[in-house]
CSV table of C-alpha atoms in Angstrom, one decimal:
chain,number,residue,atom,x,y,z
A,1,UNK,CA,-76.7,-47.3,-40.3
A,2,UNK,CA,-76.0,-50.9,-38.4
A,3,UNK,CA,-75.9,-53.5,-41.5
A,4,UNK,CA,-76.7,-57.0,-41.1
A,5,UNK,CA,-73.9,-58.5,-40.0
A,6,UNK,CA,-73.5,-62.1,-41.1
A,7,UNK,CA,-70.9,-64.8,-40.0
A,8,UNK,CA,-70.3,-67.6,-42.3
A,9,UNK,CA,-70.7,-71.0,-41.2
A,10,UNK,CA,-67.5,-73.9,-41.5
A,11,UNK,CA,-68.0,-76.1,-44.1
A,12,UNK,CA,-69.0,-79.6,-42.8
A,13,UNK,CA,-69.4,-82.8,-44.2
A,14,UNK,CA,-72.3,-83.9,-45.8
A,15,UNK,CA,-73.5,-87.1,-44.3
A,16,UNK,CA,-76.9,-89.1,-43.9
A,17,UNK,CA,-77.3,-88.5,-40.4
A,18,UNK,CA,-79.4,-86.3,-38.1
A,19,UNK,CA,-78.4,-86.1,-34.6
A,20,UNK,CA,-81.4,-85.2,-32.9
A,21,UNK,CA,-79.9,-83.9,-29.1
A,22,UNK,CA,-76.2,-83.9,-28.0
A,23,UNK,CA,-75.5,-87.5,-26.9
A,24,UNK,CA,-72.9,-88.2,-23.6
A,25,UNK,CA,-69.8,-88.9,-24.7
A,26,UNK,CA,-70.2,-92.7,-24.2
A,27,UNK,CA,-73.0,-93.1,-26.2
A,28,UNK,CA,-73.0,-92.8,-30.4
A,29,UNK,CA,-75.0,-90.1,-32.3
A,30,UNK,CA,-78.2,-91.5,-33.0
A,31,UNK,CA,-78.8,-91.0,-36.9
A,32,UNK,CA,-82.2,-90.1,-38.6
A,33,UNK,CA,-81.8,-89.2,-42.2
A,34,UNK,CA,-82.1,-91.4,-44.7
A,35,UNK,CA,-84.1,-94.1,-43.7
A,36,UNK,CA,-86.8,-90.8,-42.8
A,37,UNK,CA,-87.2,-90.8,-46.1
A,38,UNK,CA,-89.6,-91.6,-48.8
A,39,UNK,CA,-89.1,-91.7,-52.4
A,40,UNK,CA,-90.6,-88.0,-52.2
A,41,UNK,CA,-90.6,-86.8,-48.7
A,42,UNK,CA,-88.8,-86.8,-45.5
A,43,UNK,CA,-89.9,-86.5,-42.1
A,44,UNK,CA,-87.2,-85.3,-38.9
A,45,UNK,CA,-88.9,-85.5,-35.5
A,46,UNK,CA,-87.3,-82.5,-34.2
A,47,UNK,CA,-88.9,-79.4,-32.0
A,48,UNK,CA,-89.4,-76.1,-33.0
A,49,UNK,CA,-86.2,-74.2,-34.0
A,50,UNK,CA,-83.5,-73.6,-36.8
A,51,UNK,CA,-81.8,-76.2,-38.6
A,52,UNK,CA,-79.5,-76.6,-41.2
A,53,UNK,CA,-80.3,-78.7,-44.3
A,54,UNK,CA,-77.6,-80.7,-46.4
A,55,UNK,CA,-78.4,-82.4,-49.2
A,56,UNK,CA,-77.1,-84.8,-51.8
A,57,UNK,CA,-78.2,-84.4,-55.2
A,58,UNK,CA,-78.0,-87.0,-58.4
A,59,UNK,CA,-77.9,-90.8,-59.0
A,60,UNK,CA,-77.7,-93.3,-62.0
A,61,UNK,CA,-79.5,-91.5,-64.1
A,62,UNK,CA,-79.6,-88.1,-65.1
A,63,UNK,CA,-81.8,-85.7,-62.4
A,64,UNK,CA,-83.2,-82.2,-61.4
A,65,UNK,CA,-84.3,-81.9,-58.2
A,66,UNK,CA,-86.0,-79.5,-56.3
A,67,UNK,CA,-86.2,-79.2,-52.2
A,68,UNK,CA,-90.2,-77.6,-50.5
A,69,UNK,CA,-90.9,-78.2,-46.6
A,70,UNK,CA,-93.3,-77.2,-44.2
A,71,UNK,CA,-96.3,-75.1,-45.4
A,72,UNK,CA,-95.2,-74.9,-49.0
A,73,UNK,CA,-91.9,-73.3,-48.8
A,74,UNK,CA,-89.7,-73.1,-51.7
A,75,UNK,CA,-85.8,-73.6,-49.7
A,76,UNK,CA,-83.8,-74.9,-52.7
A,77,UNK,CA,-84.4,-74.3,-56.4
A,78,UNK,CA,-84.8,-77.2,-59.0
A,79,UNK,CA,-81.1,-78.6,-59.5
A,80,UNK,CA,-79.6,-80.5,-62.6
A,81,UNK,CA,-77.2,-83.2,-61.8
A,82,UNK,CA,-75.7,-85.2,-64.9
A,83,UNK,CA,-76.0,-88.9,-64.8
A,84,UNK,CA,-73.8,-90.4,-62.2
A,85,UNK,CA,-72.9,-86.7,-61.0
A,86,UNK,CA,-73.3,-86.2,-56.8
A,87,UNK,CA,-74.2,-82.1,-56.1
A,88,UNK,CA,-74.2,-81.1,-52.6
A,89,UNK,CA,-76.4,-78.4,-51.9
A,90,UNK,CA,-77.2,-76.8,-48.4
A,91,UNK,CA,-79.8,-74.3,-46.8
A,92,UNK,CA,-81.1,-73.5,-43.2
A,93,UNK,CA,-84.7,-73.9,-42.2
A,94,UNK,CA,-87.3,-72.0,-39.6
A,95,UNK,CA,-89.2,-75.1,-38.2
A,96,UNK,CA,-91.9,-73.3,-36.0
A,97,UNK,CA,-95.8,-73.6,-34.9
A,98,UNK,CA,-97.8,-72.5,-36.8
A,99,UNK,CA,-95.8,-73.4,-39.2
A,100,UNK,CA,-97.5,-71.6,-41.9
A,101,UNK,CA,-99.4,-68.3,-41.6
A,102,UNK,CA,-99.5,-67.3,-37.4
A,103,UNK,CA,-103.5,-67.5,-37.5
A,104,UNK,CA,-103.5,-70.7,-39.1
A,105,UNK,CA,-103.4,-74.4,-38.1
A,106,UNK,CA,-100.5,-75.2,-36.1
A,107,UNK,CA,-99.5,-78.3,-39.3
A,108,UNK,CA,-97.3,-81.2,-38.6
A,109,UNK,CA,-94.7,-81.3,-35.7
A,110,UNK,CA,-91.2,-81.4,-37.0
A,111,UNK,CA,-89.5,-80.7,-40.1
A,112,UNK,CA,-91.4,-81.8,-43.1
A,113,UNK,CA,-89.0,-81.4,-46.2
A,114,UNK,CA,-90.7,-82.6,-50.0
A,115,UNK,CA,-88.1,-83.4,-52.6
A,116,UNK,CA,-89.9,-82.4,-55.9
A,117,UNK,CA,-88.4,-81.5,-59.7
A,118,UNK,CA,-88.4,-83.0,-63.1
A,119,UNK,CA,-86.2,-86.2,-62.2
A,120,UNK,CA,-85.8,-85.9,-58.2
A,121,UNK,CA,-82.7,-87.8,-56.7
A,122,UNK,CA,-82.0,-87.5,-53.0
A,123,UNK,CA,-78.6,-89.4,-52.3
A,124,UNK,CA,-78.0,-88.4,-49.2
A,125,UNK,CA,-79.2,-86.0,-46.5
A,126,UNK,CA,-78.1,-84.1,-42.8
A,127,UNK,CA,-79.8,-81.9,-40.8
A,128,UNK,CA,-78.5,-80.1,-37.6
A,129,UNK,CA,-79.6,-77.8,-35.4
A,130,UNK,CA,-78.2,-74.6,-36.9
A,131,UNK,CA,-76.0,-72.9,-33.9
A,132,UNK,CA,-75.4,-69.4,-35.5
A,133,UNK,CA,-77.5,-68.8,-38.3
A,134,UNK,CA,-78.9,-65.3,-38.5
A,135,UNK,CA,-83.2,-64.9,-40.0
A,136,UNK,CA,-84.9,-62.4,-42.0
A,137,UNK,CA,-88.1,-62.4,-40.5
A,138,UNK,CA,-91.2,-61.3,-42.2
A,139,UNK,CA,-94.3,-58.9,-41.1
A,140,UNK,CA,-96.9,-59.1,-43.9
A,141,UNK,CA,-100.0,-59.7,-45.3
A,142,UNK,CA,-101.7,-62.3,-48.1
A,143,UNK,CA,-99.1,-61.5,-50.6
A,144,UNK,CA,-96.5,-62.4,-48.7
A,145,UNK,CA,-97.6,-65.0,-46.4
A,146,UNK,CA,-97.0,-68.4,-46.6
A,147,UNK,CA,-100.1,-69.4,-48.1
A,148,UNK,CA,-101.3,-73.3,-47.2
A,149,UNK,CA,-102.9,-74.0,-50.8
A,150,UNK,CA,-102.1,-74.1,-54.1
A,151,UNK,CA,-102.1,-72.3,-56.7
A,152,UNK,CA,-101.7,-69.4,-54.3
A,153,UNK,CA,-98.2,-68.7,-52.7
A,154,UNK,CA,-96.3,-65.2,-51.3
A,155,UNK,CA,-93.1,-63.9,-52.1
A,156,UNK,CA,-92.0,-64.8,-48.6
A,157,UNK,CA,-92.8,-68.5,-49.2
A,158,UNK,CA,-90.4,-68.5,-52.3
A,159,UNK,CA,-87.8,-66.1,-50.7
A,160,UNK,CA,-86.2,-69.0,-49.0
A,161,UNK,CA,-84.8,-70.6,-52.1
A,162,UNK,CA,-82.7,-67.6,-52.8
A,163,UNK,CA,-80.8,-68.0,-49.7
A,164,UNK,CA,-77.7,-70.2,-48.3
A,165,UNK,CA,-77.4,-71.8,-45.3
A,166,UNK,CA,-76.2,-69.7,-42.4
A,167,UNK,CA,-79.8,-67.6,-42.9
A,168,UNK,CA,-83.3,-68.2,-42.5
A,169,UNK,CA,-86.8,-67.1,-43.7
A,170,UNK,CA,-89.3,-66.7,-40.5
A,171,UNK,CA,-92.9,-65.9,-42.4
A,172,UNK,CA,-94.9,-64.0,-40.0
A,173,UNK,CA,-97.2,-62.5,-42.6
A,174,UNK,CA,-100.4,-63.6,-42.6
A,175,UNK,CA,-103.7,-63.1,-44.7
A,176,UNK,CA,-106.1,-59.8,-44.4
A,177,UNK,CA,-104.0,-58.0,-41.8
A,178,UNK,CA,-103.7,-54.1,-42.3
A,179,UNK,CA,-100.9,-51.7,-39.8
A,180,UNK,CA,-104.0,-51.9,-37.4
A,181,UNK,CA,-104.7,-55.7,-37.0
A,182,UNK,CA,-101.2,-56.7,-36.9
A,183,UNK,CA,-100.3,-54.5,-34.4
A,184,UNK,CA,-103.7,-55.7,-32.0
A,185,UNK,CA,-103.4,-58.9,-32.4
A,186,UNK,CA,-101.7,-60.6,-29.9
A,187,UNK,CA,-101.2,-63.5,-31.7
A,188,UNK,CA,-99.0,-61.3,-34.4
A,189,UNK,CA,-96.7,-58.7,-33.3
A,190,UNK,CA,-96.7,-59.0,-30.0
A,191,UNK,CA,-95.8,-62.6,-30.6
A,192,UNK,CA,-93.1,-61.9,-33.3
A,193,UNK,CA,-91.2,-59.0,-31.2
A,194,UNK,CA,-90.1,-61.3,-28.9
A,195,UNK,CA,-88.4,-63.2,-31.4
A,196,UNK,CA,-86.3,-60.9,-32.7
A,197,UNK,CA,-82.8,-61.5,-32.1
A,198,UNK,CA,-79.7,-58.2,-32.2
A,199,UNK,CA,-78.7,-58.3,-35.7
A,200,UNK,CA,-81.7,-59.7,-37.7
A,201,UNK,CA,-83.7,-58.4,-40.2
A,202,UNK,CA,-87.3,-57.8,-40.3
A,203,UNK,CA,-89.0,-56.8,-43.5
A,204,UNK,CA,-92.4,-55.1,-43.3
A,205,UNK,CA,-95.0,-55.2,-46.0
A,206,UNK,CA,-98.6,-53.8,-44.8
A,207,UNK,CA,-100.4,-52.0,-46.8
A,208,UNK,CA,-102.9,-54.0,-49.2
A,209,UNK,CA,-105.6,-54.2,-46.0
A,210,UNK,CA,-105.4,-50.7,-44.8
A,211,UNK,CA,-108.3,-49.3,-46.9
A,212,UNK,CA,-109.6,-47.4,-44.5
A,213,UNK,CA,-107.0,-46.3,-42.5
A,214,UNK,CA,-106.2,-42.9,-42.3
A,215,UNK,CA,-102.7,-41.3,-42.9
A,216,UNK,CA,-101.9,-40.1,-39.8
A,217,UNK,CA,-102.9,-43.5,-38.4
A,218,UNK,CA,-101.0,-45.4,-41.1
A,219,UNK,CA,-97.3,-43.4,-40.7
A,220,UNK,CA,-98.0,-43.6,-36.8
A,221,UNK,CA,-98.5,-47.3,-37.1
A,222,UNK,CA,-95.3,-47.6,-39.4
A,223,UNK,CA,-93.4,-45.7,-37.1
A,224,UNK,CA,-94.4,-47.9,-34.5
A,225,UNK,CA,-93.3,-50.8,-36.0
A,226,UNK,CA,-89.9,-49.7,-36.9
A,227,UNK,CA,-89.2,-48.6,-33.2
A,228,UNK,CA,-90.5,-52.1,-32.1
A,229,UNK,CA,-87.7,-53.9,-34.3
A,230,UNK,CA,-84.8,-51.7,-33.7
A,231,UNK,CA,-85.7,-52.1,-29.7
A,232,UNK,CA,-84.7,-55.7,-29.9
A,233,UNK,CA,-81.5,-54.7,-31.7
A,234,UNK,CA,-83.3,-55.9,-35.1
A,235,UNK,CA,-82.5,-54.0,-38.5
A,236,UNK,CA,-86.5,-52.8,-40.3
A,237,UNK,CA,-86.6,-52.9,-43.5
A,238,UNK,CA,-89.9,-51.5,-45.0
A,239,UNK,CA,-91.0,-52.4,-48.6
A,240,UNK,CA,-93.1,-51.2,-50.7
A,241,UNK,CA,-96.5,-53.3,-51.2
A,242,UNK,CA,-96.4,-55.2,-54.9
A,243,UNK,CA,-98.9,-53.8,-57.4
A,244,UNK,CA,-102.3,-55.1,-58.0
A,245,UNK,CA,-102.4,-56.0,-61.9
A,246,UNK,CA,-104.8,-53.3,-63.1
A,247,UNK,CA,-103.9,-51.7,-66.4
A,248,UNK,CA,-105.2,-48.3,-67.5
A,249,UNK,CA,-106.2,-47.7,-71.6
A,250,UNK,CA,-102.4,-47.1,-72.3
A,251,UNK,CA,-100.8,-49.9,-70.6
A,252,UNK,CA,-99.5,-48.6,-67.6
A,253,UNK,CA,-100.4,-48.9,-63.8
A,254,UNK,CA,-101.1,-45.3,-63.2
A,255,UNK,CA,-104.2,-45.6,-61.4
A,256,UNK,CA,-105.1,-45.6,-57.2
A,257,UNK,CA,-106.2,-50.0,-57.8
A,258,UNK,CA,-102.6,-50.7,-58.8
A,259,UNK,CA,-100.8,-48.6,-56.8
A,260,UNK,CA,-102.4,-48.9,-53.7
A,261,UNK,CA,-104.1,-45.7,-52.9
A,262,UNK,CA,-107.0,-46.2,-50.6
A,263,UNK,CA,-110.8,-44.8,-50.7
A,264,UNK,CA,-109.5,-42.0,-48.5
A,265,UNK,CA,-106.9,-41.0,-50.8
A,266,UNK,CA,-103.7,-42.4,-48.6
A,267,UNK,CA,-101.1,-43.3,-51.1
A,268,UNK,CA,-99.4,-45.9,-49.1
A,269,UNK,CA,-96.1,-46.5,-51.0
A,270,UNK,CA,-95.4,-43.2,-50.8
A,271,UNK,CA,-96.3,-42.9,-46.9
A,272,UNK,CA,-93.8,-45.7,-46.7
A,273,UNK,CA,-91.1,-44.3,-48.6
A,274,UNK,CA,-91.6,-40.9,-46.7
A,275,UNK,CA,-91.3,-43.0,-43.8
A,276,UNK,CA,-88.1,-44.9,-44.4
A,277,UNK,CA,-86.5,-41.7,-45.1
A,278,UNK,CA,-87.3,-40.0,-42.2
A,279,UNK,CA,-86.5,-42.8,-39.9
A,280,UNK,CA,-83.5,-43.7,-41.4
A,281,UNK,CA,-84.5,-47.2,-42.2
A,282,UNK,CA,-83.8,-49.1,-45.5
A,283,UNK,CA,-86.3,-49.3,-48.2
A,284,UNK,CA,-87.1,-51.8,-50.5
A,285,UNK,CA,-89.5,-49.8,-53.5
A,286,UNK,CA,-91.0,-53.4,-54.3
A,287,UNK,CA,-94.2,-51.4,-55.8
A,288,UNK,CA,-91.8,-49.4,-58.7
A,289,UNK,CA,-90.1,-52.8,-59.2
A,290,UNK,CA,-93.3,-54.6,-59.5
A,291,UNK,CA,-94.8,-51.6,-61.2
A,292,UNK,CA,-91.8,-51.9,-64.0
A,293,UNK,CA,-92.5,-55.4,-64.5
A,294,UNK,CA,-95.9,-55.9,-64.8
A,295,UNK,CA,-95.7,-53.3,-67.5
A,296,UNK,CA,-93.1,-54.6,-69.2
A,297,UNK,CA,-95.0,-57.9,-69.5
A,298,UNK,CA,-97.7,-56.4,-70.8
A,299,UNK,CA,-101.8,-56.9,-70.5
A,300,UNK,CA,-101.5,-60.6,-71.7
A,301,UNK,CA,-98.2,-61.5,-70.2
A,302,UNK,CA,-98.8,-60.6,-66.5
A,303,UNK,CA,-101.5,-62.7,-66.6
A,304,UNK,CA,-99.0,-65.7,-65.2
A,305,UNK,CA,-97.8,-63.3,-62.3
A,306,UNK,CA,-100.9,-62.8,-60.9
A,307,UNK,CA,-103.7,-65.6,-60.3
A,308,UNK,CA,-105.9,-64.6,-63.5
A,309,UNK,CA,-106.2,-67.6,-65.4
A,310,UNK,CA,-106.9,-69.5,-62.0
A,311,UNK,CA,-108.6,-66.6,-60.3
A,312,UNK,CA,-109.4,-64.1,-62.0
A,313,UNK,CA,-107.3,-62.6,-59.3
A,314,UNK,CA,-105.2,-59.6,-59.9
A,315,UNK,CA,-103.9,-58.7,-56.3
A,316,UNK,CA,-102.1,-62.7,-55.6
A,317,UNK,CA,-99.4,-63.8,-56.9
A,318,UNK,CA,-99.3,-67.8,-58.7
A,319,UNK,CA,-96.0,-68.9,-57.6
A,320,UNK,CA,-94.4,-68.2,-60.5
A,321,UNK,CA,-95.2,-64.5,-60.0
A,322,UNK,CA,-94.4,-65.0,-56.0
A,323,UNK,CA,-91.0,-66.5,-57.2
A,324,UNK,CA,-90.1,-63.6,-59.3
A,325,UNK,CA,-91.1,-60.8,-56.7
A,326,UNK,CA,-88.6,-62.9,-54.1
A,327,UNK,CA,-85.9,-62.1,-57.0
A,328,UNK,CA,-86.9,-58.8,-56.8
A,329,UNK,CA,-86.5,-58.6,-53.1
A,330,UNK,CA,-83.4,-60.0,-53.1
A,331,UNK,CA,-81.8,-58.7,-55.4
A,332,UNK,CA,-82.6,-55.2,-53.3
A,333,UNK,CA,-81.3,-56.7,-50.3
A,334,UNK,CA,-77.8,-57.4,-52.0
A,335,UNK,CA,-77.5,-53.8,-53.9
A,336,UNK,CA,-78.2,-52.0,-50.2
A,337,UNK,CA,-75.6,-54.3,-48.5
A,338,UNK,CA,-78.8,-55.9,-46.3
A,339,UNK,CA,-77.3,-59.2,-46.7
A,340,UNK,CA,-74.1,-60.7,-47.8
A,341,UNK,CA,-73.5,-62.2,-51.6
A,342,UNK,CA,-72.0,-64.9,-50.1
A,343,UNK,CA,-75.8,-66.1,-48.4
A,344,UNK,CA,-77.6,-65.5,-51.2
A,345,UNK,CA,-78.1,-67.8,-54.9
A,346,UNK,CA,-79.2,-67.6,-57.9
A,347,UNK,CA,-82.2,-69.6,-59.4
């Protein structure tokens, strides 16, 4: 089975500067950092593409500092510098339009980064176009999307923050699509195919829509999917869809809500694992993972996962929940090889 492959960047030297095109040797870099910069965001008129992101953490004073941009994306977790302490921290960014979900308003142009945390201190900052950075892009629905408004967020849109420069999130999920829609709509797959670049990965997460799609249908559509990645010279993943959070009398999610079985009895998790087996194509079981968790927590304790106290919602994830199910999705990625320890953090 072709692995992602992953090349690690040089290490370069933070600085404050963007350079926004090559300049002719005669002429001086023209630098935009810094001074693009507010006391809690920073704005880089650049076009559509990849970019990495240094930063430079800490100041006077004690600080923990957290890096969003674009539509809500988590790219760099809340980090503690001690007082009079400097922390470089780097990560690479998908800057595209839409920015957020693909049927969604196309946002600001550029690169929109918010510096957040308990006691936020930007020192210093660099972005660069990122010349060999690999993506993970993503093919998805609502619960993985990158959702514009709070308290509402995706996996996908906190998957990011578990990542190191040299690789990038590109969300294509996108709210109430099934296997069917995504594939007719030209403003989704046939849009994202072309993207796909020898090498990448692309992570598939439909299922939560199809409710009335048949089985034959649904594995055909899978199939079809799969073939479409691996003709760009792209590495499919498929993953399992996260549980909705709908207990039986004993505690446990053993029931069609929660596990994703539709009206016409199509158990999709398991049409996906049949699937990945059968085409050869990693797996990522996020629905046992989820399942094992939710339990875990308990009636009362999944309740932050999920949007319940805000929603009454048991199918989205608060961001909270969305941040652990990224964990979860890494941390799968790393035991099957998918992607380099090196590339990938901690929170």
């Amino acid at each position: 089975m072709r692995r992602f492959k992953l090349a690690l960047l040089a290490a370069l030297t933070l600085s404050t500067g963007l350079t926004a095109a090559p300049a002719q040797a005669h002429e001086k870099p023209r630098p935009l950092g810094m001074e693009n910069c507010t006391a809690g965001a920073c704005h880089f008129a650049v076009p559509p593409g990849t970019y990495d992101v240094k930063v430079l953490l800490g100041g006077e004073a004690a600080s923990s500092t957290s890096i969003s941009g674009e539509t809500r994306r988590s790219l760099l977790p809340e980090t503690a510098a001690a007082a009079g302490e400097r922390v470089a921290r780097s990560f690479t960014v998908n800057v595209r339009t839409p920015e957020g979900e693909p049927m969604g308003p196309d946002g600001t142009p550029g690169l929109d980064l918010a510096v957040g945390g308990s006691a936020p201190a930007l020192a210093g900052i660099s972005v660069t176009p990122a010349r060999h950075a690999h993506q993970i892009l993503l093919v998805g629905d609502s619960t993985v999307c990158d959702q514009p408004a709070a308290p509402y967020s995706g996996w996908g849109q906190q998957l990011p923050q578990y990542l190191r420069r040299g690789l990038s999130v590109a969300n294509y999920a996108d709210s109430g699509e099934s296997t069917v829609t995504y594939l007719r709509n030209p403003q989704l797959w046939a849009t994202v195919q072309p993207l796909i670049r020898p090498g990448d990965l692309v992570l598939i997460q439909l299922a939560h829509n199809d409710k009335t799609t048949d089985e034959a249908t649904y594995r055909a559509n899978l199939e079809t999917l799969v073939a479409g990645v691996r003709e760009k010279g792209g590495e499919p993943v498929l993953v399992t869809p996260v549980v909705r959070r709908w207990f039986n009398a004993d505690g446990t999610l053993n029931n069609d809500t929660a596990l994703l079985v539709n009206g016409l009895g199509v158990d999709h998790p398991a049409v996906i694992r049949s699937v990945a087996a059968a085409q050869h194509v990693p797996l990522v079981d996020l629905t046992a993972g989820t399942k094992a968790l939710v339990e875990s927590l308990g009636v009362e304790g999944s309740k932050a996962i999920y949007l319940y106290h805000e929603k009454r919602d048991n199918t989205h994830t608060s961001v909270h929940g969305a941040t652990v199910y990224a964990g979860l999705v890494r941390d799968a990625l790393v035991a099957q090889h998918l992607v380099p320890e090196g590339l990938v953090r901690e929170r």
